[in-house]
C-alpha positions as a printed NumPy array, in Angstrom:
array([[-24.326, -48.175,  19.905],
       [-26.401, -46.937,  16.967],
       [-25.274, -47.684,  13.43 ],
       [-22.098, -45.888,  12.4  ],
       [-22.513, -43.646,   9.347],
       [-19.554, -42.235,   7.459],
       [-19.192, -40.174,   4.338],
       [-16.68 , -39.233,   1.714],
       [-17.365, -35.717,   0.508],
       [-15.064, -34.595,  -2.328],
       [-15.314, -31.264,  -4.13 ],
       [-15.638, -31.875,  -7.883],
       [-12.987, -29.331,  -8.861],
       [-10.608, -31.882, -10.386],
       [ -9.835, -35.587, -10.518],
       [ -9.675, -37.764,  -7.4  ],
       [ -6.069, -37.704,  -6.222],
       [ -4.14 , -40.023,  -3.938],
       [ -4.841, -38.12 ,  -0.694],
       [ -8.583, -38.036,  -1.36 ],
       [ -8.591, -41.705,  -2.368],
       [ -6.914, -42.686,   0.922],
       [ -9.476, -40.628,   2.878],
       [-12.295, -42.397,   0.996],
       [-10.676, -45.759,   1.695],
       [-10.296, -45.141,   5.451],
       [-13.953, -44.074,   5.695],
       [-15.079, -47.061,   3.621],
       [-13.049, -49.55 ,   5.677],
       [-14.284, -48.133,   8.992],
       [-17.913, -48.278,   7.821],
       [-17.556, -51.836,   6.517],
       [-15.694, -53.011,   9.646],
       [-18.45 , -51.643,  11.886],
       [-21.275, -52.905,   9.669],
       [-22.27 , -49.284,   9.104],
       [-23.281, -47.076,   6.218],
       [-20.989, -45.299,   3.734],
       [-22.321, -42.224,   1.901],
       [-20.844, -40.494,  -1.15 ],
       [-21.585, -36.77 ,  -1.052],
       [-20.493, -34.364,  -3.763],
       [-19.717, -30.897,  -2.354],
       [-20.443, -28.953,  -5.517],
       [-21.355, -25.516,  -4.156],
       [-18.259, -23.932,  -5.734],
       [-20.039, -22.877,  -8.905],
       [-16.894, -21.55 , -10.554],
       [-14.655, -24.611, -10.154],
       [-17.078, -27.548,  -9.92 ],
       [-17.489, -29.484, -13.173],
       [-19.55 , -32.393, -14.42 ],
       [-16.353, -34.02 , -15.75 ],
       [-14.836, -33.968, -12.249],
       [-17.946, -35.599, -10.781],
       [-17.764, -38.359, -13.389],
       [-14.029, -38.829, -12.701],
       [-14.629, -39.137,  -8.936],
       [-17.414, -41.697,  -9.399],
       [-15.294, -43.618, -11.929],
       [-12.291, -43.639,  -9.559],
       [-14.324, -44.84 ,  -6.581],
       [-15.902, -47.58 ,  -8.702],
       [-12.512, -48.709, -10.061],
       [-11.079, -48.908,  -6.53 ],
       [-14.085, -50.985,  -5.442],
       [-15.236, -48.457,  -2.811],
       [-18.977, -48.945,  -3.161],
       [-21.361, -46.6  ,  -1.353],
       [-24.714, -47.246,   0.296],
       [-26.226, -43.825,  -0.467],
       [-25.422, -41.24 ,  -3.086],
       [-23.992, -39.56 ,  -4.886],
       [-25.798, -36.818,  -2.951],
       [-25.243, -33.336,  -4.401],
       [-25.115, -30.239,  -2.228],
       [-26.619, -28.172,  -5.041],
       [-29.833, -30.202,  -4.55 ],
       [-29.948, -29.201,  -0.871],
       [-29.84 , -25.392,  -1.043],
       [-33.273, -24.939,   0.632],
       [-31.99 , -26.993,   3.608],
       [-28.978, -24.695,   4.105],
       [-31.168, -21.602,   3.75 ],
       [-33.547, -22.978,   6.397],
       [-30.643, -23.403,   8.845],
       [-29.306, -19.904,   8.101],
       [-32.731, -18.408,   8.841],
       [-32.873, -20.353,  12.097],
       [-29.559, -18.933,  13.27 ],
       [-30.672, -15.42 ,  12.254],
       [-33.947, -15.784,  14.204],
       [-32.078, -16.977,  17.286],
       [-29.567, -14.105,  17.132],
       [-26.696, -16.511,  16.392],
       [-25.978, -15.034,  12.97 ],
       [-26.124, -11.581,  11.398],
       [-26.029,  -9.88 ,   7.989],
       [-22.637,  -8.423,   7.023],
       [-22.65 ,  -5.638,   4.461],
       [-18.898,  -5.047,   4.315],
       [-17.723,  -4.999,   0.717],
       [-14.847,  -7.201,  -0.507],
       [-12.756,  -4.012,  -0.924],
       [-13.418,  -2.94 ,   2.684],
       [-12.562,  -6.418,   3.984],
       [ -9.317,  -6.434,   1.98 ],
       [ -8.359,  -3.044,   3.473],
       [ -9.013,  -4.362,   7.   ],
       [ -6.914,  -7.439,   6.23 ],
       [ -3.973,  -5.372,   4.954],
       [ -4.129,  -3.046,   7.968],
       [ -4.145,  -5.972,  10.4  ],
       [ -1.104,  -7.488,   8.702],
       [  0.73 ,  -4.141,   8.777],
       [  0.006,  -3.87 ,  12.513],
       [  1.128,  -7.512,  12.946],
       [ -2.341,  -8.579,  14.065],
       [ -4.18 , -11.707,  12.959],
       [ -6.283, -10.718,   9.887],
       [ -9.625, -11.816,  11.344],
       [-12.946, -10.065,  10.802],
       [-13.299,  -7.134,  13.21 ],
       [-17.022,  -7.614,  13.909],
       [-18.035,  -4.333,  12.242],
       [-21.555,  -5.601,  11.399],
       [-21.916,  -7.86 ,  14.473],
       [-24.866,  -5.958,  15.9  ],
       [-26.632,  -5.416,  12.575],
       [-30.18 ,  -6.808,  12.628],
       [-31.195,  -6.213,   9.012],
       [-29.134,  -5.622,   5.856],
       [-28.336,  -2.066,   4.777],
       [-30.559,  -1.068,   1.859],
       [-28.779,  -1.185,  -1.462],
       [-25.836,  -3.183,  -0.2  ],
       [-25.489,  -6.947,  -0.747],
       [-25.244,  -8.851,   2.516],
       [-23.443, -12.026,   3.423],
       [-24.486, -13.869,   6.6  ],
       [-21.921, -14.395,   9.363],
       [-22.073, -16.762,  12.323],
       [-21.825, -14.95 ,  15.659],
       [-19.024, -16.991,  17.234],
       [-18.264, -16.811,  20.969],
       [-15.4  , -14.401,  21.668],
       [-14.208, -15.947,  24.914],
       [-13.414, -19.412,  26.257],
       [-12.029, -22.427,  24.397],
       [-13.366, -24.944,  21.907],
       [-12.097, -28.475,  22.487],
       [-11.548, -31.032,  19.746],
       [-11.211, -34.596,  21.011],
       [ -9.664, -36.246,  17.995],
       [ -9.547, -40.032,  17.664],
       [ -6.052, -39.848,  16.145],
       [ -4.492, -36.59 ,  17.342],
       [ -5.888, -36.573,  20.866],
       [ -7.257, -33.447,  22.571],
       [ -6.64 , -30.046,  20.938],
       [ -7.831, -26.745,  22.447],
       [ -8.605, -23.639,  20.404],
       [ -8.978, -20.162,  21.889],
       [-12.307, -18.733,  20.736],
       [-10.743, -15.268,  20.66 ],
       [ -8.607, -16.504,  17.75 ],
       [-11.654, -17.535,  15.704],
       [-13.563, -14.899,  13.756],
       [-17.198, -14.66 ,  12.737],
       [-17.347, -17.107,   9.875],
       [-19.325, -16.319,   6.707],
       [-21.937, -19.08 ,   6.478],
       [-23.821, -17.731,   3.453],
       [-22.31 , -15.562,   0.726],
       [-24.055, -12.47 ,  -0.564],
       [-25.149, -14.462,  -3.637],
       [-27.11 , -16.855,  -1.392],
       [-24.728, -19.814,  -1.652],
       [-23.573, -21.514,   1.564],
       [-19.885, -21.74 ,   2.471],
       [-17.977, -25.009,   2.886],
       [-17.879, -25.16 ,   6.693],
       [-21.575, -24.42 ,   7.073],
       [-22.912, -26.759,   4.387],
       [-20.628, -29.564,   5.629],
       [-21.994, -29.229,   9.174],
       [-25.631, -29.101,   8.038],
       [-25.099, -32.138,   5.816],
       [-23.209, -34.18 ,   8.407],
       [-25.776, -33.365,  11.078],
       [-28.875, -34.07 ,   8.975],
       [-27.318, -37.254,   7.542],
       [-26.575, -38.424,  11.115],
       [-22.86 , -38.838,  10.349],
       [-21.255, -40.455,  13.403],
       [-17.571, -40.295,  12.384],
       [-15.752, -37.735,  10.245],
       [-12.444, -39.137,   8.977],
       [-10.494, -36.639,   6.881],
       [ -7.038, -35.169,   6.234],
       [ -5.42 , -33.118,   8.969],
       [ -5.464, -30.054,   6.716],
       [ -9.059, -29.785,   8.029],
       [ -8.039, -29.508,  11.702],
       [ -8.298, -25.695,  11.654],
       [-11.842, -25.914,  10.232],
       [-12.974, -28.181,  13.031],
       [-13.376, -25.694,  15.943],
       [-15.576, -23.505,  13.72 ],
       [-17.628, -26.562,  12.783],
       [-17.94 , -27.647,  16.421],
       [-19.311, -24.208,  17.309],
       [-21.837, -24.469,  14.467],
       [-22.983, -27.909,  15.696],
       [-23.49 , -26.481,  19.168],
       [-25.331, -23.39 ,  17.907],
       [-27.68 , -25.567,  15.832],
       [-28.213, -28.004,  18.71 ],
       [-26.876, -31.075,  16.866],
       [-24.767, -33.792,  18.52 ],
       [-21.109, -33.802,  17.53 ],
       [-19.723, -36.614,  15.372],
       [-16.393, -38.119,  16.355],
       [-13.529, -36.565,  14.414],
       [-10.407, -38.353,  13.185],
       [ -7.804, -36.356,  11.268],
       [ -5.308, -38.477,   9.361],
       [ -1.789, -37.161,   8.637],
       [ -0.829, -35.785,   5.25 ],
       [  0.925, -37.756,   2.511],
       [  4.347, -36.361,   1.654],
       [  6.655, -36.702,  -1.325],
       [ 10.178, -38.116,  -1.02 ],
       [ 11.457, -34.602,  -0.179],
       [  9.056, -34.502,   2.807],
       [  7.006, -31.717,   1.211],
       [  3.267, -32.178,   0.814],
       [  2.543, -34.569,  -2.061],
       [  1.786, -32.683,  -5.262],
       [  1.985, -33.025,  -9.043],
       [  5.684, -32.115,  -9.017],
       [  6.349, -35.372,  -7.15 ],
       [  4.726, -37.237, -10.004],
       [  1.568, -37.606,  -7.919],
       [ -1.306, -38.345, -10.246],
       [ -5.035, -38.865, -10.102],
       [ -6.407, -42.312,  -9.319],
       [ -7.43 , -42.875, -12.934],
       [ -3.926, -41.892, -14.098],
       [ -2.616, -44.836, -12.069],
       [ -5.096, -47.037, -13.908],
       [ -3.762, -45.662, -17.206],
       [ -0.201, -46.398, -16.03 ],
       [ -1.154, -50.058, -15.681],
       [ -1.685, -50.422, -11.94 ],
       [ -4.247, -52.861, -10.54 ],
       [ -6.912, -51.391,  -8.222],
       [ -6.244, -53.954,  -5.469],
       [ -2.542, -53.022,  -5.476],
       [ -3.334, -49.305,  -5.178],
       [ -5.853, -49.968,  -2.374],
       [ -3.293, -52.096,  -0.513],
       [ -0.633, -49.406,  -0.94 ],
       [ -2.904, -46.516,   0.074],
       [ -4.047, -48.168,   3.291],
       [ -0.433, -48.657,   4.35 ],
       [  0.191, -44.903,   3.973],
       [ -0.488, -44.079,   7.596],
       [ -1.978, -47.358,   8.873],
       [ -0.236, -50.543,   9.935],
       [ -1.014, -53.991,  11.255],
       [  2.145, -55.449,  12.733],
       [  4.666, -56.203,   9.997],
       [  2.075, -57.341,   7.459],
       [  2.442, -55.609,   4.087],
       [  0.029, -57.426,   1.779],
       [ -3.705, -57.603,   2.491],
       [ -6.789, -58.784,   0.671],
       [ -9.7  , -56.374,   0.864],
       [-11.472, -58.821,   3.205],
       [ -8.466, -58.764,   5.544],
       [ -8.41 , -54.969,   5.499],
       [-12.075, -54.807,   6.511],
       [-11.406, -57.297,   9.289],
       [ -8.236, -55.676,  10.657],
       [ -8.703, -51.924,  10.055],
       [ -8.952, -49.659,  13.092],
       [ -8.276, -45.997,  13.797],
       [ -6.064, -47.021,  16.739],
       [ -3.466, -48.204,  14.234],
       [ -3.454, -45.004,  12.195],
       [ -0.185, -43.187,  12.852],
       [  0.207, -39.576,  13.937],
       [  3.12 , -38.88 ,  11.563],
       [  2.861, -37.991,   7.899],
       [  3.338, -40.848,   5.417],
       [  5.855, -40.676,   2.558],
       [  4.712, -41.786,  -0.888],
       [  7.175, -44.26 ,  -2.402],
       [  6.613, -45.089,  -6.073],
       [  9.098, -47.98 ,  -5.986],
       [  7.139, -49.625,  -3.179],
       [  3.908, -49.242,  -5.144],
       [  5.57 , -50.783,  -8.222],
       [  6.82 , -53.716,  -6.14 ],
       [  3.344, -54.28 ,  -4.733],
       [  1.721, -54.004,  -8.164],
       [  4.161, -56.565,  -9.571],
       [  3.228, -58.891,  -6.725],
       [ -0.495, -58.555,  -7.503],
       [  0.15 , -59.129, -11.22 ],
       [  2.034, -62.339, -10.418],
       [ -0.83 , -63.516,  -8.206],
       [ -3.558, -62.72 , -10.758],
       [ -5.102, -65.363, -12.999],
       [ -3.764, -65.18 , -16.594],
       [ -7.291, -65.023, -18.034],
       [ -8.054, -61.915, -15.951],
       [ -4.711, -60.339, -16.89 ],
       [ -5.514, -60.988, -20.559],
       [ -8.736, -58.954, -20.311],
       [ -6.997, -56.173, -18.373],
       [ -4.226, -56.114, -20.977],
       [ -6.545, -55.606, -23.969],
       [ -6.895, -51.782, -23.777],
       [ -3.122, -51.356, -23.415],
       [ -2.559, -53.483, -26.504],
       [ -5.232, -51.566, -28.414],
       [ -3.335, -48.329, -27.699],
       [ -0.371, -49.89 , -29.52 ],
       [ -2.533, -51.059, -32.407],
       [ -2.058, -54.71 , -31.423],
       [ -4.886, -57.198, -31.849],
       [ -4.646, -60.692, -30.28 ],
       [ -5.586, -63.817, -32.255],
       [ -8.058, -64.694, -29.497],
       [ -8.582, -64.152, -25.789],
       [ -7.399, -67.703, -25.129],
       [ -4.183, -67.022, -27.069],
       [ -3.705, -63.758, -25.149],
       [ -4.165, -65.666, -21.869],
       [ -1.187, -67.828, -22.837],
       [  0.809, -64.688, -23.693],
       [ -0.056, -63.122, -20.312],
       [  0.96 , -66.273, -18.449],
       [  4.485, -66.012, -19.928],
       [  4.88 , -62.332, -18.992],
       [  3.262, -62.031, -15.544],
       [  6.431, -63.   , -13.647],
       [  8.453, -60.178, -15.198],
       [  5.961, -57.278, -15.361],
       [  5.431, -54.59 , -12.723],
       [  2.604, -52.843, -14.608],
       [  0.17 , -53.662, -17.408],
       [  1.908, -51.032, -19.557],
       [  5.184, -52.899, -19.068],
       [  3.445, -56.174, -19.904],
       [  2.012, -54.701, -23.122],
       [  5.485, -53.467, -24.095],
       [  6.975, -56.889, -23.442],
       [  4.169, -58.606, -25.367],
       [  4.828, -56.651, -28.537],
       [  7.138, -59.237, -30.104],
       [  4.287, -61.802, -30.06 ],
       [  2.302, -59.53 , -32.386],
       [  4.914, -58.08 , -34.729],
       [  7.148, -60.14 , -37.031],
       [  9.079, -57.209, -38.484],
       [ 10.686, -56.   , -35.247],
       [ 14.171, -54.493, -35.011],
       [ 16.871, -56.809, -33.735],
       [ 18.815, -55.571, -30.713],
       [ 22.263, -54.669, -32.081],
       [ 24.223, -56.003, -29.112],
       [ 22.234, -59.232, -29.038],
       [ 22.724, -59.936, -32.749],
       [ 26.446, -59.2  , -32.56 ],
       [ 26.784, -61.65 , -29.669],
       [ 24.478, -64.458, -30.798],
       [ 24.202, -64.24 , -34.629],
       [ 27.694, -65.609, -35.289],
       [ 28.637, -67.567, -38.464],
       [ 29.038, -70.832, -36.522],
       [ 25.397, -70.711, -35.366],
       [ 24.097, -70.82 , -38.956],
       [ 24.373, -74.638, -39.493],
       [ 22.637, -75.518, -36.179],
       [ 19.855, -73.031, -37.006],
       [ 19.406, -74.538, -40.456],
       [ 19.191, -78.032, -38.93 ],
       [ 16.678, -76.781, -36.331],
       [ 14.528, -75.291, -39.109],
       [ 14.614, -78.563, -41.055],
       [ 13.609, -80.593, -37.998],
       [ 10.769, -78.169, -37.213],
       [  9.512, -78.318, -40.803],
       [  9.389, -82.111, -40.733],
       [  7.772, -82.264, -37.291],
       [  3.944, -82.292, -37.209],
       [  3.868, -81.118, -33.555],
       [  5.325, -78.104, -31.83 ],
       [  4.386, -78.699, -28.21 ],
       [  6.994, -77.926, -25.563],
       [  8.04 , -81.577, -25.127],
       [  8.696, -82.06 , -28.851],
       [ 10.524, -78.713, -29.062],
       [ 12.844, -79.766, -26.247],
       [ 13.604, -83.007, -28.104],
       [ 14.396, -81.129, -31.34 ],
       [ 16.785, -78.78 , -29.523],
       [ 18.555, -81.691, -27.813],
       [ 18.924, -83.589, -31.114],
       [ 20.326, -80.484, -32.827],
       [ 22.94 , -79.61 , -30.188],
       [ 23.974, -83.251, -29.961],
       [ 24.519, -83.552, -33.723],
       [ 26.181, -80.142, -34.081],
       [ 28.241, -80.326, -30.899],
       [ 27.218, -76.947, -29.455],
       [ 25.838, -75.871, -26.102],
       [ 22.09 , -75.522, -25.577],
       [ 22.473, -71.937, -24.362],
       [ 24.162, -70.888, -27.639],
       [ 21.342, -72.269, -29.776],
       [ 18.58 , -71.125, -27.413],
       [ 19.893, -67.547, -27.286],
       [ 20.23 , -67.334, -31.067],
       [ 16.648, -68.608, -31.446],
       [ 15.465, -66.199, -28.747],
       [ 16.946, -63.206, -30.581],
       [ 15.501, -64.534, -33.866],
       [ 11.987, -64.785, -32.42 ],
       [ 11.857, -61.748, -30.094],
       [ 14.642, -59.409, -31.245],
       [ 16.22 , -59.541, -27.774],
       [ 18.279, -61.963, -25.691],
       [ 15.857, -61.777, -22.734],
       [ 12.361, -63.236, -23.   ],
       [ 10.033, -65.816, -21.441],
       [ 11.011, -69.484, -21.792],
       [ 11.945, -70.192, -25.409],
       [  9.746, -73.304, -25.713],
       [  6.749, -71.368, -24.348],
       [  7.392, -68.553, -26.832],
       [  7.655, -70.99 , -29.78 ],
       [  4.465, -72.785, -28.8  ],
       [  2.497, -69.51 , -28.54 ],
       [  3.86 , -68.126, -31.815],
       [  3.035, -71.369, -33.608],
       [  5.1  , -73.383, -36.101],
       [  4.437, -71.224, -39.17 ],
       [  5.397, -67.953, -37.453],
       [  8.467, -69.519, -35.809],
       [  9.769, -70.777, -39.184],
       [  9.125, -67.375, -40.761],
       [ 11.097, -65.587, -38.042],
       [ 13.951, -68.094, -38.057],
       [ 14.295, -67.708, -41.843],
       [ 14.407, -63.921, -41.419],
       [ 17.122, -64.276, -38.783],
       [ 19.184, -66.607, -41.009],
       [ 19.318, -63.897, -43.649],
       [ 20.894, -61.548, -41.064],
       [ 23.765, -63.917, -40.211]])
C-alpha cells in the first residue's frame, strides 16, 4: 500500500471548536499510526467570513494540542489558478456549463418548488448552454448524471446509496470566479493525493456530489470515514449554549492539552475499558474500526475529572510554569520559580484546573486576606489564644522552620497547654490562609517562611 495521506481542512471563519479539534485529532492519529503524512489546509475561499485572526487561532490551537503537520498550512486562495484549470477542463469535456440564472430567479424557482412540495433543486434551465449570455454574469455548474445511484462506501457508516435524480447540478465556480467548497475540496484532495478523508458526518450529504466530481475529473476516490456528531447533555448538537467553547478557551480555563486530547479521542472512539491514554498509546491503539456509529455526548464533569488526573500526574516544576500566566492575571508575582514549584506541589492534589490552582494559591501571595467568617467563629476562640502565643514564642526562638522542627514545636505546645493537635492546627490554618481547608499546615508554614508566618499569626491574634 502506498503512503497514507490525510488532511485537516478548517475554514478560517472563527476559532477552532471542539468538533473540529476532534476531527483534526482523528486524522492526525490515523496518519501517525500508519506512518503517513498529515497536511494542514486552510479553506479560505469564503472571502466574506475568512479572517487572518481565525487562521492564527487555528494554527495556535493545533500547536497547543500538539497536532503537528508535515505540510502546510496550505491556503486555497494561493491555488485559484488550479481550480480554474479544472473548471475549464470540465467545460471543454461538456461536463460543466455556464449558468446565467440570477439569484432572484433562483430564489423564485426555490419558492415555487417548496409551494408545490417539490425538492428545491436546480431545474437545469441553463443545462444546454454552451457559452454565457452576453451582459449576464455566469456561474459554472457541474453537469451531474440524472439517473442511477452514487454509492458511498464509508469506513464507519458502511454503504450508503444516493439517487442521482435527487442531486442537482452543483455550482462549482461562482459568477465572481471563486470556486465553491465541494469543488475546491475535491481538486485539493485529488491533487494532494489524499488517501483518507475523515470528517464529521454533517458532510455525508456533500459526499455523493464529491464522488461524482472525482469520477468526472478521472481521479481515484479516497476512502471516506464520517464520524458521528458531538452532542450536548440535552442530546442536541453541541453549540455555544451548551457552554461549548473554542480550543483556546479551554486553555484559558486552565485545562492541560494532554487532558483535552485524551478526552476528545474518547468522544466516539474506545479501546476496551481504558479511559486514560498517553499520546504514544493513542497512536499505537487508534483505529477507525473502534470509532462508534452513535453520536457522542460532551460531559464537562468527565473532562474536569480527567484534567484533575493529569494535573496530579504532572511534575510540579512544569505546573509552576503553566501556572504563571494565571497568577499574572491576578496580579500575583512569585518569589521565584523554585518557590512556585513548592507552592504547586502542595496544590496539585486538590486542583481540577490551573485557574482553580491559581485561586487556591492566592493566600501564599497575599497577607491581608479576609478571614472566612465561619472558620474564625469556630476556630478563633478565647481558649486558643494562650497556645497560639506559646507557638509564636517557640517559633521566634527557633532558628529553623523545616517540617520536622515545626512538628516538634506543635507537639510541645499541645502537650504543655493540654489541647488537641487539631484545635491548634486549625486555628493556625485559618490564621495563615483565611480558611479551615488548605494543604498540610507544616508544608504551608515552610513555604511561607518564618517571618511571614509570624506576621500572619500576630494578625490573627489581634482578631481573637
